[in-house]
PDB file of C-alpha atoms in Angstrom:
ATOM      1  CA  MET A  20      74.915  72.188 135.668  1.00 77.00           C
ATOM      2  CA  THR A  21      72.418  71.724 132.868  1.00 94.00           C
ATOM      3  CA  VAL A  22      68.868  73.077 132.771  1.00 97.00           C
ATOM      4  CA  THR A  23      66.385  70.481 131.530  1.00 98.00           C
ATOM      5  CA  HIS A  24      62.848  70.908 130.256  1.00 98.00           C
ATOM      6  CA  ASN A  25      60.358  68.686 132.089  1.00 98.00           C
ATOM      7  CA  ALA A  26      57.434  69.100 129.671  1.00 96.00           C
ATOM      8  CA  ALA A  27      55.287  66.596 131.584  1.00 97.00           C
ATOM      9  CA  GLN A  28      55.310  68.932 134.602  1.00 97.00           C
ATOM     10  CA  ASN A  29      55.467  72.231 132.645  1.00 98.00           C
ATOM     11  CA  ARG A  30      58.713  73.349 134.183  1.00 98.00           C
ATOM     12  CA  TYR A  31      62.417  73.766 133.688  1.00 98.00           C
ATOM     13  CA  GLU A  32      64.682  72.134 136.245  1.00 98.00           C
ATOM     14  CA  LEU A  33      68.243  72.493 137.455  1.00 97.00           C
ATOM     15  CA  GLN A  34      69.769  70.143 140.007  1.00 96.00           C
ATOM     16  CA  VAL A  35      71.801  72.219 142.480  1.00 95.00           C
ATOM     17  CA  ASP A  36      73.735  71.495 145.674  1.00 91.00           C
ATOM     18  CA  HIS A  37      70.701  71.542 147.968  1.00 94.00           C
ATOM     19  CA  GLY A  38      67.882  70.268 145.762  1.00 96.00           C
ATOM     20  CA  LEU A  39      66.051  71.264 142.625  1.00 97.00           C
ATOM     21  CA  ALA A  40      65.654  74.766 141.203  1.00 97.00           C
ATOM     22  CA  ILE A  41      62.588  75.208 138.996  1.00 98.00           C
ATOM     23  CA  ALA A  42      60.913  77.655 136.640  1.00 98.00           C
ATOM     24  CA  VAL A  43      57.242  76.720 136.222  1.00 98.00           C
ATOM     25  CA  TYR A  44      55.051  77.783 133.329  1.00 98.00           C
ATOM     26  CA  ARG A  45      51.516  77.331 132.042  1.00 98.00           C
ATOM     27  CA  GLN A  46      51.050  76.760 128.331  1.00 96.00           C
ATOM     28  CA  GLN A  47      48.299  78.895 126.806  1.00 96.00           C
ATOM     29  CA  GLY A  48      48.021  78.812 123.026  1.00 96.00           C
ATOM     30  CA  ASP A  49      51.230  80.199 121.530  1.00 95.00           C
ATOM     31  CA  ALA A  50      52.456  81.537 124.890  1.00 96.00           C
ATOM     32  CA  ARG A  51      54.195  80.205 127.964  1.00 97.00           C
ATOM     33  CA  ILE A  52      53.164  82.030 131.090  1.00 97.00           C
ATOM     34  CA  PHE A  53      55.946  81.758 133.678  1.00 98.00           C
ATOM     35  CA  THR A  54      54.189  81.553 137.039  1.00 98.00           C
ATOM     36  CA  HIS A  55      56.793  80.503 139.599  1.00 97.00           C
ATOM     37  CA  THR A  56      60.547  80.315 140.094  1.00 97.00           C
ATOM     38  CA  GLU A  57      62.095  78.568 143.064  1.00 97.00           C
ATOM     39  CA  VAL A  58      65.657  77.978 144.237  1.00 97.00           C
ATOM     40  CA  PRO A  59      66.500  76.060 147.428  1.00 96.00           C
ATOM     41  CA  PRO A  60      67.132  78.655 150.179  1.00 95.00           C
ATOM     42  CA  GLU A  61      70.699  77.419 150.717  1.00 95.00           C
ATOM     43  CA  ASP A  62      71.476  78.097 147.054  1.00 93.00           C
ATOM     44  CA  GLU A  63      69.950  81.571 146.774  1.00 93.00           C
ATOM     45  CA  GLY A  64      72.185  84.477 145.789  1.00 93.00           C
ATOM     46  CA  LYS A  65      74.408  82.352 143.527  1.00 94.00           C
ATOM     47  CA  GLY A  66      72.836  83.325 140.196  1.00 94.00           C
ATOM     48  CA  ILE A  67      70.950  80.049 139.899  1.00 96.00           C
ATOM     49  CA  GLY A  68      67.552  81.700 139.421  1.00 95.00           C
ATOM     50  CA  ALA A  69      68.916  83.818 136.587  1.00 96.00           C
ATOM     51  CA  ARG A  70      70.564  80.790 134.991  1.00 97.00           C
ATOM     52  CA  ILE A  71      67.402  78.700 134.952  1.00 97.00           C
ATOM     53  CA  VAL A  72      65.190  81.581 133.787  1.00 98.00           C
ATOM     54  CA  LYS A  73      67.588  82.497 130.975  1.00 97.00           C
ATOM     55  CA  ALA A  74      67.665  78.893 129.748  1.00 98.00           C
ATOM     56  CA  ALA A  75      63.872  78.607 130.014  1.00 98.00           C
ATOM     57  CA  LEU A  76      63.266  81.822 128.080  1.00 97.00           C
ATOM     58  CA  GLU A  77      65.807  80.928 125.400  1.00 97.00           C
ATOM     59  CA  ASP A  78      64.215  77.503 124.952  1.00 97.00           C
ATOM     60  CA  THR A  79      60.734  79.032 124.860  1.00 97.00           C
ATOM     61  CA  ARG A  80      61.815  81.349 122.052  1.00 96.00           C
ATOM     62  CA  LYS A  81      63.582  78.517 120.226  1.00 96.00           C
ATOM     63  CA  GLN A  82      60.335  76.535 120.263  1.00 96.00           C
ATOM     64  CA  GLY A  83      58.451  79.527 118.827  1.00 96.00           C
ATOM     65  CA  PHE A  84      56.379  80.462 121.881  1.00 96.00           C
ATOM     66  CA  LYS A  85      55.791  83.931 123.299  1.00 96.00           C
ATOM     67  CA  ILE A  86      57.060  84.727 126.782  1.00 96.00           C
ATOM     68  CA  VAL A  87      54.611  85.989 129.396  1.00 96.00           C
ATOM     69  CA  PRO A  88      56.268  86.756 132.741  1.00 96.00           C
ATOM     70  CA  ALA A  89      53.839  86.375 135.650  1.00 96.00           C
ATOM     71  CA  CYS A  90      56.145  85.567 138.575  1.00 95.00           C
ATOM     72  CA  SER A  91      58.008  88.491 140.113  1.00 95.00           C
ATOM     73  CA  PHE A  92      61.446  86.963 139.495  1.00 96.00           C
ATOM     74  CA  VAL A  93      60.790  86.481 135.770  1.00 97.00           C
ATOM     75  CA  VAL A  94      59.260  89.969 135.525  1.00 96.00           C
ATOM     76  CA  ALA A  95      62.446  91.449 137.044  1.00 96.00           C
ATOM     77  CA  TYR A  96      64.661  89.321 134.795  1.00 96.00           C
ATOM     78  CA  VAL A  97      62.834  90.450 131.643  1.00 96.00           C
ATOM     79  CA  ARG A  98      63.154  94.096 132.748  1.00 95.00           C
ATOM     80  CA  ARG A  99      66.927  93.619 132.959  1.00 96.00           C
ATOM     81  CA  HIS A 100      66.989  91.665 129.667  1.00 95.00           C
ATOM     82  CA  PRO A 101      64.526  93.420 127.330  1.00 91.00           C
ATOM     83  CA  GLU A 102      65.381  91.074 124.460  1.00 93.00           C
ATOM     84  CA  PHE A 103      62.914  88.669 126.144  1.00 92.00           C
ATOM     85  CA  ASP A 104      60.132  91.263 126.425  1.00 90.00           C
ATOM     86  CA  ASP A 105      57.400  90.305 123.966  1.00 84.00           C
ATOM     87  CA  ASN A 106      55.341  93.365 124.973  1.00 79.00           C
ATOM     88  CA  ARG A 107      57.889  95.921 123.775  1.00 65.00           C
ATOM     89  CA  SER A 108      56.720  98.476 121.256  1.00 46.00           C
TER      90      SER A 108
END
């Protein structure tokens, strides 16, 4: 399973057993604001959300953008993985 960046729709995508998992962002200057994460209900609890968010955040950093978590799932992920927290002191 490979996470792909769909820049035309401002989201990262991962094809899973029951559909498409996504991590949606809004580009604002030098930041990507992650606004929504969705995994098909049948595929929840399998670590898919974490996989797609990790790939999205790593790619965002690789491209030189700041990470701004706005969706609750990404906020929780960044709390557990502070290396992605651009608001740390």
